[in-house]
PDB file of C-alpha atoms in Angstrom:
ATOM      1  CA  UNK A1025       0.000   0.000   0.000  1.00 66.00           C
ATOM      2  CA  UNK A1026       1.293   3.452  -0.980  1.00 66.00           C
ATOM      3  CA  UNK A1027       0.829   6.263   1.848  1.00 75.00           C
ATOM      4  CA  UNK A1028      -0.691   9.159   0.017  1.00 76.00           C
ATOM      5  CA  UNK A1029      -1.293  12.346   1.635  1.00 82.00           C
ATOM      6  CA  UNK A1030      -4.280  14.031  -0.125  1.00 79.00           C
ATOM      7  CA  UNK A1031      -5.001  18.080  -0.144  1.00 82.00           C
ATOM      8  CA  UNK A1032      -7.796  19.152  -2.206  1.00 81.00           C
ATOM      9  CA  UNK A1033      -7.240  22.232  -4.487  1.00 71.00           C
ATOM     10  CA  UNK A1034     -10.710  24.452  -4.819  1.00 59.00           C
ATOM     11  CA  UNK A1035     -11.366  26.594  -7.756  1.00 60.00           C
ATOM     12  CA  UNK A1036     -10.344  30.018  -6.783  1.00 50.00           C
ATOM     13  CA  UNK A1037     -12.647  32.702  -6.483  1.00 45.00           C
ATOM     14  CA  UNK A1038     -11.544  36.379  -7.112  1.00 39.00           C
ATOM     15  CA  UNK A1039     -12.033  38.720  -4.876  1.00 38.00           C
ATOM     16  CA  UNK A1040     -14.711  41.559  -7.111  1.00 39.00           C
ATOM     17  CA  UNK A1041     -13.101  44.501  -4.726  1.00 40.00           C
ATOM     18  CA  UNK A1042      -9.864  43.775  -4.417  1.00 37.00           C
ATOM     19  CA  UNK A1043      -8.839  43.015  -8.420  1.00 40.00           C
ATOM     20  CA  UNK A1044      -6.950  39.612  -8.856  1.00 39.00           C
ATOM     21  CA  UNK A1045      -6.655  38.724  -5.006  1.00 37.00           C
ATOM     22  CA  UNK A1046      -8.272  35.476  -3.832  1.00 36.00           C
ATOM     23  CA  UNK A1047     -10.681  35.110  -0.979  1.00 37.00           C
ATOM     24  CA  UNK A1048      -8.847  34.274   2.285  1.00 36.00           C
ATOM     25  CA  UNK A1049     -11.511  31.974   2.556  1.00 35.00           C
ATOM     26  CA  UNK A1050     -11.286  30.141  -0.587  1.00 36.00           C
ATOM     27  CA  UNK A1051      -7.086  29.488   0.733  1.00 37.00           C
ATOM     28  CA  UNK A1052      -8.465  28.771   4.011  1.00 42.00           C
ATOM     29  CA  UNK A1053     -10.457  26.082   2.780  1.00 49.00           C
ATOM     30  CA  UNK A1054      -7.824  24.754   0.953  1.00 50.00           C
ATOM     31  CA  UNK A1055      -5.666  24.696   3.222  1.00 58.00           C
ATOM     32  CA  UNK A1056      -8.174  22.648   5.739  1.00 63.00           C
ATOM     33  CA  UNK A1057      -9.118  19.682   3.144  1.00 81.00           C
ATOM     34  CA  UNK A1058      -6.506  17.114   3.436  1.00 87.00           C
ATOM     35  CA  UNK A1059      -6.456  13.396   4.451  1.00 89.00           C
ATOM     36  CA  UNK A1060      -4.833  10.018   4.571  1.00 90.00           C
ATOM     37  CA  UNK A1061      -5.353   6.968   2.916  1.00 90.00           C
ATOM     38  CA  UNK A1062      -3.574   3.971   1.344  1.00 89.00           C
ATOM     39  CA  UNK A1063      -3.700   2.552  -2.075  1.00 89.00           C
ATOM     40  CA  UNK A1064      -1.928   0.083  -4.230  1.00 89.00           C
ATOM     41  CA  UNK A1065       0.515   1.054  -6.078  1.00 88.00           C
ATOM     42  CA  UNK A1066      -0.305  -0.897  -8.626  1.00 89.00           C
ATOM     43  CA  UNK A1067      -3.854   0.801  -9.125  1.00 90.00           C
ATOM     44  CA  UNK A1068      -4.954   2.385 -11.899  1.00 92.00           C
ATOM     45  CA  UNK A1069      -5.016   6.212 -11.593  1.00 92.00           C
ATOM     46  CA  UNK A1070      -8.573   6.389 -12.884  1.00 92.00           C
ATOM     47  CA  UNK A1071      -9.646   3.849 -10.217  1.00 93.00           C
ATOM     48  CA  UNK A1072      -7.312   5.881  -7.365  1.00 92.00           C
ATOM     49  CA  UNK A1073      -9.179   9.177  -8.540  1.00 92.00           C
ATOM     50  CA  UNK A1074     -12.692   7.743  -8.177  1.00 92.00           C
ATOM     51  CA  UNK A1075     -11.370   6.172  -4.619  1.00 92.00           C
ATOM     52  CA  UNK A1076      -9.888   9.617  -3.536  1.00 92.00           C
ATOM     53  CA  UNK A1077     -13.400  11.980  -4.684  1.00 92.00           C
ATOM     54  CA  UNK A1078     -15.201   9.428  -2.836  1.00 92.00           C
ATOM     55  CA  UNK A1079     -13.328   9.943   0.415  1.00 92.00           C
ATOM     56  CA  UNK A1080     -14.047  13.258  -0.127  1.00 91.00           C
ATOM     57  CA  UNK A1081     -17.229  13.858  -0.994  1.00 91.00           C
ATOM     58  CA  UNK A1082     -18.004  11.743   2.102  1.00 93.00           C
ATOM     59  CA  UNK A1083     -15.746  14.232   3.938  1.00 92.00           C
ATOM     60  CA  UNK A1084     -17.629  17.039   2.464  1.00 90.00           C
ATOM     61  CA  UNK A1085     -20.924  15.398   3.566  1.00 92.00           C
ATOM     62  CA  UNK A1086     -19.993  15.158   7.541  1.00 93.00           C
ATOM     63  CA  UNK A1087     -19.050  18.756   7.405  1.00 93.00           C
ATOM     64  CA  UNK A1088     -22.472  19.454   6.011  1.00 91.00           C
ATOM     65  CA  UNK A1089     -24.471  17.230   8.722  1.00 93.00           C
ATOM     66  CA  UNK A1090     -22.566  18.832  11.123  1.00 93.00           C
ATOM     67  CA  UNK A1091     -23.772  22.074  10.699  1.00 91.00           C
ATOM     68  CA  UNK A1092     -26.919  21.044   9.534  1.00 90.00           C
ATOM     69  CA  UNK A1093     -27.337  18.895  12.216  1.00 91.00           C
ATOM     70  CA  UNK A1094     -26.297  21.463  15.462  1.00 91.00           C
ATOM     71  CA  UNK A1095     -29.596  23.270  13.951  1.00 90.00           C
ATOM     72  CA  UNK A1096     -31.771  20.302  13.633  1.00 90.00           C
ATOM     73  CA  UNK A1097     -31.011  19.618  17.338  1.00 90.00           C
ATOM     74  CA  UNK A1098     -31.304  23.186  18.805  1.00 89.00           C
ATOM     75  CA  UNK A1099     -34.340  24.155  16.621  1.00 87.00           C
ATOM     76  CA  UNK A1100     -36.217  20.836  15.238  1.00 86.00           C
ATOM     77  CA  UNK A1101     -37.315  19.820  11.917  1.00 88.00           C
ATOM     78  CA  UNK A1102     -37.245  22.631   8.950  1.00 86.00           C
ATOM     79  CA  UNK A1103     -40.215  24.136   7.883  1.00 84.00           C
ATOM     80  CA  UNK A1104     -41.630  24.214   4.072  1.00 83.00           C
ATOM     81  CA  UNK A1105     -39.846  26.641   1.610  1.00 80.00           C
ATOM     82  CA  UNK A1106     -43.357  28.321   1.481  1.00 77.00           C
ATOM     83  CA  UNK A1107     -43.837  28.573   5.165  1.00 76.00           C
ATOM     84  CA  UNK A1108     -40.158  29.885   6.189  1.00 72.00           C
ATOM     85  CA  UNK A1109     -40.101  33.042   8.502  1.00 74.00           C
ATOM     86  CA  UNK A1110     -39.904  34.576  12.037  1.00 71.00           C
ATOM     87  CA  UNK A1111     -41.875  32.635  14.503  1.00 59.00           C
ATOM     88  CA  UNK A1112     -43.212  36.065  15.989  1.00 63.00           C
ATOM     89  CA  UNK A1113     -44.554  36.829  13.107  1.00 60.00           C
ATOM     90  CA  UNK A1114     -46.194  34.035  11.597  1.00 58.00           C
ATOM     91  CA  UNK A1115     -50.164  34.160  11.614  1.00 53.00           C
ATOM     92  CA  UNK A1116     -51.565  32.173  13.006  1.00 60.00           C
ATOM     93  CA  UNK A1117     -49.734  31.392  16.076  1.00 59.00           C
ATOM     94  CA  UNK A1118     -47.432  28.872  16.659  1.00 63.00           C
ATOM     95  CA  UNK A1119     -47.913  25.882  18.430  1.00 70.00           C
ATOM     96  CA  UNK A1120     -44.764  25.846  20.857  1.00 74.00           C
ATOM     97  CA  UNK A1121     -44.328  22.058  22.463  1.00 71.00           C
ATOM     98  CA  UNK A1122     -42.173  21.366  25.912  1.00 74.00           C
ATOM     99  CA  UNK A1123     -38.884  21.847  24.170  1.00 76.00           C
ATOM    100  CA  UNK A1124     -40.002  25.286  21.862  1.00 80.00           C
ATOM    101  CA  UNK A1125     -36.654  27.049  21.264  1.00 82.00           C
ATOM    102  CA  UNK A1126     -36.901  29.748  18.526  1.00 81.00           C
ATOM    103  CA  UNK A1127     -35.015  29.770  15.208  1.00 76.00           C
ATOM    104  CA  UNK A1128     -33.889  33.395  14.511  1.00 83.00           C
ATOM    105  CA  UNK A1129     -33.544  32.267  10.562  1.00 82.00           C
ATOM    106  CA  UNK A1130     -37.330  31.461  10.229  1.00 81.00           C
ATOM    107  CA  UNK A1131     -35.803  28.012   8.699  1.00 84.00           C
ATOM    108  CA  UNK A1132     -36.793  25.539  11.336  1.00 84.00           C
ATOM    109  CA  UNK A1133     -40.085  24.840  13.289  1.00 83.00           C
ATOM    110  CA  UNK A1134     -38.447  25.863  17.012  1.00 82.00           C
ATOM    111  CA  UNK A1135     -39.545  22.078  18.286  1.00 84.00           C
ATOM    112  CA  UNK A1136     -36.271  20.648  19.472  1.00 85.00           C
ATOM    113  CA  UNK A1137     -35.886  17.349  20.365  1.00 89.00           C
ATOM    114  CA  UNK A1138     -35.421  15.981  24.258  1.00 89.00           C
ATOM    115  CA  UNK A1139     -32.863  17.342  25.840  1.00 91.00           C
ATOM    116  CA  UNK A1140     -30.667  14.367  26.437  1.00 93.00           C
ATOM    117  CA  UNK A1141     -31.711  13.338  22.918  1.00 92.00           C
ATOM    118  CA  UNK A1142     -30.204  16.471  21.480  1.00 92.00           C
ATOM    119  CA  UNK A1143     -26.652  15.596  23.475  1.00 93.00           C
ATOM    120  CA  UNK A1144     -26.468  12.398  21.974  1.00 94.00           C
ATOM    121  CA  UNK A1145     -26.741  13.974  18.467  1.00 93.00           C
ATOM    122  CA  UNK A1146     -24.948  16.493  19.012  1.00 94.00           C
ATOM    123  CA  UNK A1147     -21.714  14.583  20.824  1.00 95.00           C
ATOM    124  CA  UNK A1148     -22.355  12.074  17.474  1.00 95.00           C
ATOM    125  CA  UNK A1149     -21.949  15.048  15.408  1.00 94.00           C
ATOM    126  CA  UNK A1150     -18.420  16.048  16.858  1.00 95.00           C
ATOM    127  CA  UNK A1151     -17.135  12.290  17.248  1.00 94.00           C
ATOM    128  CA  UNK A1152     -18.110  12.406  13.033  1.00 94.00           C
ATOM    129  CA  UNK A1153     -16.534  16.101  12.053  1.00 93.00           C
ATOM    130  CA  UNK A1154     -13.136  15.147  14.512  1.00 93.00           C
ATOM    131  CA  UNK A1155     -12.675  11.364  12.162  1.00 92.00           C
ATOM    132  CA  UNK A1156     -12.771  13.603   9.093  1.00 91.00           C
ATOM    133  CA  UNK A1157     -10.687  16.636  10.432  1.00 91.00           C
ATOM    134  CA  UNK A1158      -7.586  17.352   8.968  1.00 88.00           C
ATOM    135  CA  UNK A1159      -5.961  17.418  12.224  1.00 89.00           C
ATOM    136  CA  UNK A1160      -6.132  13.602  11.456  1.00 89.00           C
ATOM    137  CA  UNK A1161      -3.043  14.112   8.868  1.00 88.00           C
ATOM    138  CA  UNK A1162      -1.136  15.678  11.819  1.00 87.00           C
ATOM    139  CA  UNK A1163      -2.397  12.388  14.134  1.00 89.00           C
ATOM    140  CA  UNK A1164      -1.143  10.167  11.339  1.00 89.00           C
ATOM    141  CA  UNK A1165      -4.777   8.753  11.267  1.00 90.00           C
ATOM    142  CA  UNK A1166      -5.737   6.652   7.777  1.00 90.00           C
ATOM    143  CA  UNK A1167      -9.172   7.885   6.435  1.00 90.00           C
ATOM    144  CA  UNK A1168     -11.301   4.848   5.260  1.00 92.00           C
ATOM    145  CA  UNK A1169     -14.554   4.776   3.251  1.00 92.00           C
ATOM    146  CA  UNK A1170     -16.064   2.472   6.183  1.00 93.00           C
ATOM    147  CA  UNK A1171     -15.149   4.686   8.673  1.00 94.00           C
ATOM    148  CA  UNK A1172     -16.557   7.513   7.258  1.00 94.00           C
ATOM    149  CA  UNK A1173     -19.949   5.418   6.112  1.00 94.00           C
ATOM    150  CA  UNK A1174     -20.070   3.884  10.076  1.00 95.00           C
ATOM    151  CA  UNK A1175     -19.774   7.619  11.384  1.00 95.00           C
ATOM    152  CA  UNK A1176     -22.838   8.538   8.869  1.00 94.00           C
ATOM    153  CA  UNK A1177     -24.998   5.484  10.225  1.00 95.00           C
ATOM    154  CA  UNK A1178     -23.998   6.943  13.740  1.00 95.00           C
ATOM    155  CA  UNK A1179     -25.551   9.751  13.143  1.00 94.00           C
ATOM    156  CA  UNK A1180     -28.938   8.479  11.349  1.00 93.00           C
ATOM    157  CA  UNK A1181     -29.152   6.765  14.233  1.00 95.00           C
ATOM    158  CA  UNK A1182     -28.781   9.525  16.592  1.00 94.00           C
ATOM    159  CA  UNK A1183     -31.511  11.298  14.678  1.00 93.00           C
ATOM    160  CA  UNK A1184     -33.796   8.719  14.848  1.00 93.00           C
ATOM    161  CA  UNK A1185     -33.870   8.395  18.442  1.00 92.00           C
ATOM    162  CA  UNK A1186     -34.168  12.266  18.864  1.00 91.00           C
ATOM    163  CA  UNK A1187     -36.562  12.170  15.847  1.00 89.00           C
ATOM    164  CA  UNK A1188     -38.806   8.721  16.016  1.00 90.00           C
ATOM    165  CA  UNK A1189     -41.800  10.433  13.455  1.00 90.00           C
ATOM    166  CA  UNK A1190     -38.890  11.266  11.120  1.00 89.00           C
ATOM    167  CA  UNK A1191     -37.705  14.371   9.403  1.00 90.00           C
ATOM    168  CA  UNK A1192     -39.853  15.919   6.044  1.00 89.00           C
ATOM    169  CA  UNK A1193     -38.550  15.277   3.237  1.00 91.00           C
ATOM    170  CA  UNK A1194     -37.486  18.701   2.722  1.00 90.00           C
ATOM    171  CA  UNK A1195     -34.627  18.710   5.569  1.00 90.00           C
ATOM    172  CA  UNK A1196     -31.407  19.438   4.588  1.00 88.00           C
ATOM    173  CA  UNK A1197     -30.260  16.923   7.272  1.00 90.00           C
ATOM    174  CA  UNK A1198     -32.460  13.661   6.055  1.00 91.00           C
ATOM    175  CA  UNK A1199     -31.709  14.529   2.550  1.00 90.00           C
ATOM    176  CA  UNK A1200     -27.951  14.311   3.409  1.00 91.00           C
ATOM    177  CA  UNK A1201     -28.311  10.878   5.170  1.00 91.00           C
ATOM    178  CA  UNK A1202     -30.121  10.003   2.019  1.00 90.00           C
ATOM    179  CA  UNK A1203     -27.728  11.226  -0.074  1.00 87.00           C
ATOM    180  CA  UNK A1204     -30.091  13.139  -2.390  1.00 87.00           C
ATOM    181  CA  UNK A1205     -29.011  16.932  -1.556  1.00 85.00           C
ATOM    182  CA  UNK A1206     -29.607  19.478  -4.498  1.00 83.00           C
ATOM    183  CA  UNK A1207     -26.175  21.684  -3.617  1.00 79.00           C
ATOM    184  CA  UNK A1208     -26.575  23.833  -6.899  1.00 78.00           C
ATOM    185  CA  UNK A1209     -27.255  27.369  -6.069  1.00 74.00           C
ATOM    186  CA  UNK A1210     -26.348  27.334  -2.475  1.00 76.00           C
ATOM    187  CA  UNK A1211     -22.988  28.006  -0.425  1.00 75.00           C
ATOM    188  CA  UNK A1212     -21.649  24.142  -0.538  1.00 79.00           C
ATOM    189  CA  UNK A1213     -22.409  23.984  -4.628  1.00 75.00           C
ATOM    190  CA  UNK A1214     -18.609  23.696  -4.881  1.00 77.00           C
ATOM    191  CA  UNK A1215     -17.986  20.903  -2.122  1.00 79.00           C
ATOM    192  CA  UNK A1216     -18.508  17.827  -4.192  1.00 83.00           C
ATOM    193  CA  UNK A1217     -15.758  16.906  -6.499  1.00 86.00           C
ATOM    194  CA  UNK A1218     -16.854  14.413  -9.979  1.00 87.00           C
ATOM    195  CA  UNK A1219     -14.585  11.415 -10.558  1.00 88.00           C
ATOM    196  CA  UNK A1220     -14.850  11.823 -14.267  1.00 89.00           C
ATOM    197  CA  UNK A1221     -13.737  15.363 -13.934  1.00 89.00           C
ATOM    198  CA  UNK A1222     -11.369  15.153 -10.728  1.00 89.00           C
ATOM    199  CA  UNK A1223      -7.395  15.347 -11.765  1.00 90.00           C
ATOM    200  CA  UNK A1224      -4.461  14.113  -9.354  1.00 90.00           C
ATOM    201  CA  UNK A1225      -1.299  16.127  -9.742  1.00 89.00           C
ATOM    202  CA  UNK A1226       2.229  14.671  -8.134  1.00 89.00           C
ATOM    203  CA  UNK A1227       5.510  16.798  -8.382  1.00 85.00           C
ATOM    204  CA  UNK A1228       3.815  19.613 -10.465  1.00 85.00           C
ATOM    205  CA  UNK A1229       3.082  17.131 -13.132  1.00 88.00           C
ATOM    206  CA  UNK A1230      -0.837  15.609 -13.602  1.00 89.00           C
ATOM    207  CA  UNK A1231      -1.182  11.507 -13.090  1.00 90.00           C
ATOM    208  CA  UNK A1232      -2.106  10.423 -16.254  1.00 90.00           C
ATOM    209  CA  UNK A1233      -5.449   8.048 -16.179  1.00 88.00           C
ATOM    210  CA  UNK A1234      -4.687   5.502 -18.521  1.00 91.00           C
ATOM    211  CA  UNK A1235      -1.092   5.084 -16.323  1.00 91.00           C
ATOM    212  CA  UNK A1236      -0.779   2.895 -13.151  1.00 90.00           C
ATOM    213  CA  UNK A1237       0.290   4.629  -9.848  1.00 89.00           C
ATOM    214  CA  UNK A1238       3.718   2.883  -9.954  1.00 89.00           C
ATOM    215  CA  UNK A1239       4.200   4.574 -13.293  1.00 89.00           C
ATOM    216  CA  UNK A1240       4.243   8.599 -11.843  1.00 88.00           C
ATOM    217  CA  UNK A1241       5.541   7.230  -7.694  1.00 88.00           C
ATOM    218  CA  UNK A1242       7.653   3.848  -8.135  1.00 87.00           C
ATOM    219  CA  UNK A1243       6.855   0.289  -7.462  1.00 86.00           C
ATOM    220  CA  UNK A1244       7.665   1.078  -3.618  1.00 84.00           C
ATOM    221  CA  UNK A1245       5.143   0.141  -1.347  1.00 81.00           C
ATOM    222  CA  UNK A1246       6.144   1.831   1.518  1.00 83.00           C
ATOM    223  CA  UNK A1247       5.920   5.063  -0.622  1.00 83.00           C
ATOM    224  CA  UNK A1248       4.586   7.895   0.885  1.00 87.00           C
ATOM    225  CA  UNK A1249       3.495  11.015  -1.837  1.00 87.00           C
ATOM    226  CA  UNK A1250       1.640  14.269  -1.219  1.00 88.00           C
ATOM    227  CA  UNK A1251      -0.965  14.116  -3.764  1.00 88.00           C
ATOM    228  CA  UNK A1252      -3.114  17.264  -4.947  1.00 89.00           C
ATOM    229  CA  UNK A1253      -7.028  16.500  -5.945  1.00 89.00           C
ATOM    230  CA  UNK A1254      -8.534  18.996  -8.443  1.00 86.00           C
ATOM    231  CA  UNK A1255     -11.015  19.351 -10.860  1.00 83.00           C
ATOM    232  CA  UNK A1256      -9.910  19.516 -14.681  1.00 80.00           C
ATOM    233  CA  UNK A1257      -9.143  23.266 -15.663  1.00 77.00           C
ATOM    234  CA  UNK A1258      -7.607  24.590 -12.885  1.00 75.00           C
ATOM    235  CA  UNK A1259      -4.213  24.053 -14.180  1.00 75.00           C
ATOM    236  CA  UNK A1260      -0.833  23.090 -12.121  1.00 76.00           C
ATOM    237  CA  UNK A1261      -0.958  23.677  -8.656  1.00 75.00           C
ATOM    238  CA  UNK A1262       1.404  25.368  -7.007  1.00 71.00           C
ATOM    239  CA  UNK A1263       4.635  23.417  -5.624  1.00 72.00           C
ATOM    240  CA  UNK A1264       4.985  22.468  -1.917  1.00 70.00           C
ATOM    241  CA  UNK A1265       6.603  25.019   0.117  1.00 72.00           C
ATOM    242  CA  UNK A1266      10.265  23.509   1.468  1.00 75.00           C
ATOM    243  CA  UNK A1267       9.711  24.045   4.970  1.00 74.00           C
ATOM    244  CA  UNK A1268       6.175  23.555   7.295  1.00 76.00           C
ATOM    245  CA  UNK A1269       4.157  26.828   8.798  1.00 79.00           C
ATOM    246  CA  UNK A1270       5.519  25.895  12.515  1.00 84.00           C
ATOM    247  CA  UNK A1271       9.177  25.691  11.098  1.00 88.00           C
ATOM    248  CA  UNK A1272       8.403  28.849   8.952  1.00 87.00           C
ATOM    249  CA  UNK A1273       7.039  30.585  12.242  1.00 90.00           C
ATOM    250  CA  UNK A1274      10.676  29.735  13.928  1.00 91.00           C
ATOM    251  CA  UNK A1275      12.750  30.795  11.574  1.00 92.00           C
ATOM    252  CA  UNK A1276      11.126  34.320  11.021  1.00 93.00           C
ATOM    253  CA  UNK A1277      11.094  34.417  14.792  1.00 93.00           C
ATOM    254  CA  UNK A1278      15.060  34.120  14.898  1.00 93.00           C
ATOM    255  CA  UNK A1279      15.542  36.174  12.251  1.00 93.00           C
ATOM    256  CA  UNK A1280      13.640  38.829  13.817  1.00 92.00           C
ATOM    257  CA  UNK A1281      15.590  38.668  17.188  1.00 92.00           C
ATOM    258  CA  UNK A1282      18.816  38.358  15.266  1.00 91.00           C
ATOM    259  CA  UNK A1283      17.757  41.718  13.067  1.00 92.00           C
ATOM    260  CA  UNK A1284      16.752  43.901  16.658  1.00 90.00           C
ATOM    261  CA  UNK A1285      19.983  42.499  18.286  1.00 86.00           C
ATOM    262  CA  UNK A1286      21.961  43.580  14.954  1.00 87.00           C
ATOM    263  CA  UNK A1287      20.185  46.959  15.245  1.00 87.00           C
ATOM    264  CA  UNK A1288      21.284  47.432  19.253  1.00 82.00           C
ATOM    265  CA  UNK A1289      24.778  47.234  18.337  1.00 76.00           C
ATOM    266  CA  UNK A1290      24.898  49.198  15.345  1.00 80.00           C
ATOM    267  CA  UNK A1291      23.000  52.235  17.547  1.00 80.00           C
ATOM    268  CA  UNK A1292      25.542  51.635  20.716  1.00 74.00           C
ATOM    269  CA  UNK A1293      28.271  53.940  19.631  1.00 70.00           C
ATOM    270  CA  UNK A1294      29.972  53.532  23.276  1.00 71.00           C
ATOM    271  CA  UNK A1295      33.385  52.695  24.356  1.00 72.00           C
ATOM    272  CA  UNK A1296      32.060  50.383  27.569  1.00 68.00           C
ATOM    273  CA  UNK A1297      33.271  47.220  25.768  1.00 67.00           C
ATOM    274  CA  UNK A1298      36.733  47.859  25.980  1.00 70.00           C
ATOM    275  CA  UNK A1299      36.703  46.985  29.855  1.00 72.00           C
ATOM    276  CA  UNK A1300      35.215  43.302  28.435  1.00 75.00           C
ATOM    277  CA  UNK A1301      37.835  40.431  29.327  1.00 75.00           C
ATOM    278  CA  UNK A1302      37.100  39.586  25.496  1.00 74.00           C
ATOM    279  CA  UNK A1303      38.561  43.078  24.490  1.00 76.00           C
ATOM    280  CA  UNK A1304      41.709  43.124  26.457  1.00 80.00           C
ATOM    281  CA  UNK A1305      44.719  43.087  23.499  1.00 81.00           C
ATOM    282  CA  UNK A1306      46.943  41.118  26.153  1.00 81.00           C
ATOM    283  CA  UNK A1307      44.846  38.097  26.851  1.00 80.00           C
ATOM    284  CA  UNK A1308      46.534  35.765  25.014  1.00 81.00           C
ATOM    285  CA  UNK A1309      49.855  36.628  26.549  1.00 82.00           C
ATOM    286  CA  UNK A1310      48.357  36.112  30.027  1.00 79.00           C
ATOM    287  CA  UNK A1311      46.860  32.908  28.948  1.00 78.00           C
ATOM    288  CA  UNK A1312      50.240  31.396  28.297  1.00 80.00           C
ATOM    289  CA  UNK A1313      51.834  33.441  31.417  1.00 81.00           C
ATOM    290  CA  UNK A1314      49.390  32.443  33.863  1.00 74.00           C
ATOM    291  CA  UNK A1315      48.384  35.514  35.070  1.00 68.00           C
ATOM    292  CA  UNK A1316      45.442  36.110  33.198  1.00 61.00           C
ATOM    293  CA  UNK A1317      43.298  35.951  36.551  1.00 60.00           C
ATOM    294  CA  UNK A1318      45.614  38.635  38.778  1.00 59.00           C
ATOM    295  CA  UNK A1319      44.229  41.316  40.221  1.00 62.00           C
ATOM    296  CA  UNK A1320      46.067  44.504  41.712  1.00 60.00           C
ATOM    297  CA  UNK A1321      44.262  46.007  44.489  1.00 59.00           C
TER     298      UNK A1321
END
């Protein structure tokens, strides 16, 4: 099996005020989806691609319940597009049940679920978001399809115990479960990634698909490759940078201390060094004398 160490490259959206800059949060987000998985190295890289966007996607998915979900347990199921609005407001009157919490969005009905019910989702939730963190890379933690489809079916089940009627058919949370979300138009249109249109790039150079993985990293199995997943059209991305943020932190830390210590000694124009030991013109002669240490008093 060949260690690869994913990070997922997102189209990059321009910033309309600030002419040719990217979003911060566009980098950001970059810079947070990455993972690690094995694969053969003798696998194609058309079937490695389709493996990889799946891991991802289901990545992409958690992150959604999780958000999704917080809601769904503070505020209950969501309402119908055509019913959406301030509780307050709403004629006639809302019906508010033991566990009534308002949502300030209008988007959900305000009946929460039991209490205890809504700690158990909500702790499910976490345990699911922390498997797929990238802090996982960092924890040297392999990311597995069955993992991430067990931490799914942990959460289903969590809802179903908070939610034993079921959810309408309309909530963003059961239509993630089911895996039938309609992401085009809204803020997460971008998060799922198309195997026939997904690229891998290695050493600045694209995997070609008709090629084995062995071909582009070696026959090693004990390879380990930093691999960057992108859709088609975004063009090279950029090269690893030689040294990691924590090391790069260091280093501009020294050199800054080095610069103000360089900039102390430069200003000190005074003469008080002279009475140093280090400055004394006859030290080596008192070294070999032995009287380096005399004192006249």
């Amino acid at each position: 099996m060949v260690l690869l160490h994913i990070k997922v490259r997102w189209p990059q959206q321009r910033c309309p005020d600030l002419e040719g800059s990217i979003k911060p949060s566009v980098l950001q987000k970059t810079e947070d989806e990455q993972f690690l998985c094995e694969i053969p190295v003798a696998t194609k890289v058309t079937d490695a691609t389709r493996e990889l966007v799946d891991l991802q996607n289901l990545r992409t998915r958690i992150h959604r319940l999780k958000l999704e979900g917080e809601e769904l347990a503070k505020y209950g199921p969501a309402k119908p597009l055509d019913q959406q609005g301030i509780d307050k407001y709403a004629e006639p009157g809302v019906q508010k049940g033991a566990n009534y919490q308002q949502d300030p969005t209008g988007r959900r009905t305000g009946q929460g679920p039991d209490p205890a019910a809504a700690k158990t989702l909500l702790k499910t939730l976490v345990d699911a978001e922390r498997l797929a963190h990238k802090d996982q890379v960092a924890n040297k933690v392999l990311l597995t399809r069955g993992a991430l489809e067990a931490a799914i079916d942990h959460i289903r089940g969590a809802v179903m115990i908070a939610f034993p009627q079921g959810l309408p058919e309309w909530d963003l949370v059961r239509q993630a479960l089911e895996g039938t979300e309609e992401l085009a138009g809204t803020s997460h249109a971008n998060d799922e990634l198309d195997p026939a249109t997904a690229t891998l790039w290695f050493a600045g150079k694209q995997l070609l698909p008709k090629n084995q993985l062995s071909h582009h990293l070696g026959r090693h199995e004990k390879t380990k490759a930093v691999i960057k997943l992108q859709q088609a059209g975004q063009g090279a991305p950029s090269r690893e940078a030689p040294v990691d943020a924590e090391t790069q932190k260091a280093m501009m830390a020294f050199y800054h201390k080095k610069q103000e210590e360089q900039k102390k000694l430069a200003e000190n124009d005074e003469d008080d060094y002279t009475n140093s030991a280090w400055a004394n013109p006859k030290a080596l002669k008192h070294h070999f004398s032995g009287v380096g240490s005399v004192r006249i008093r």
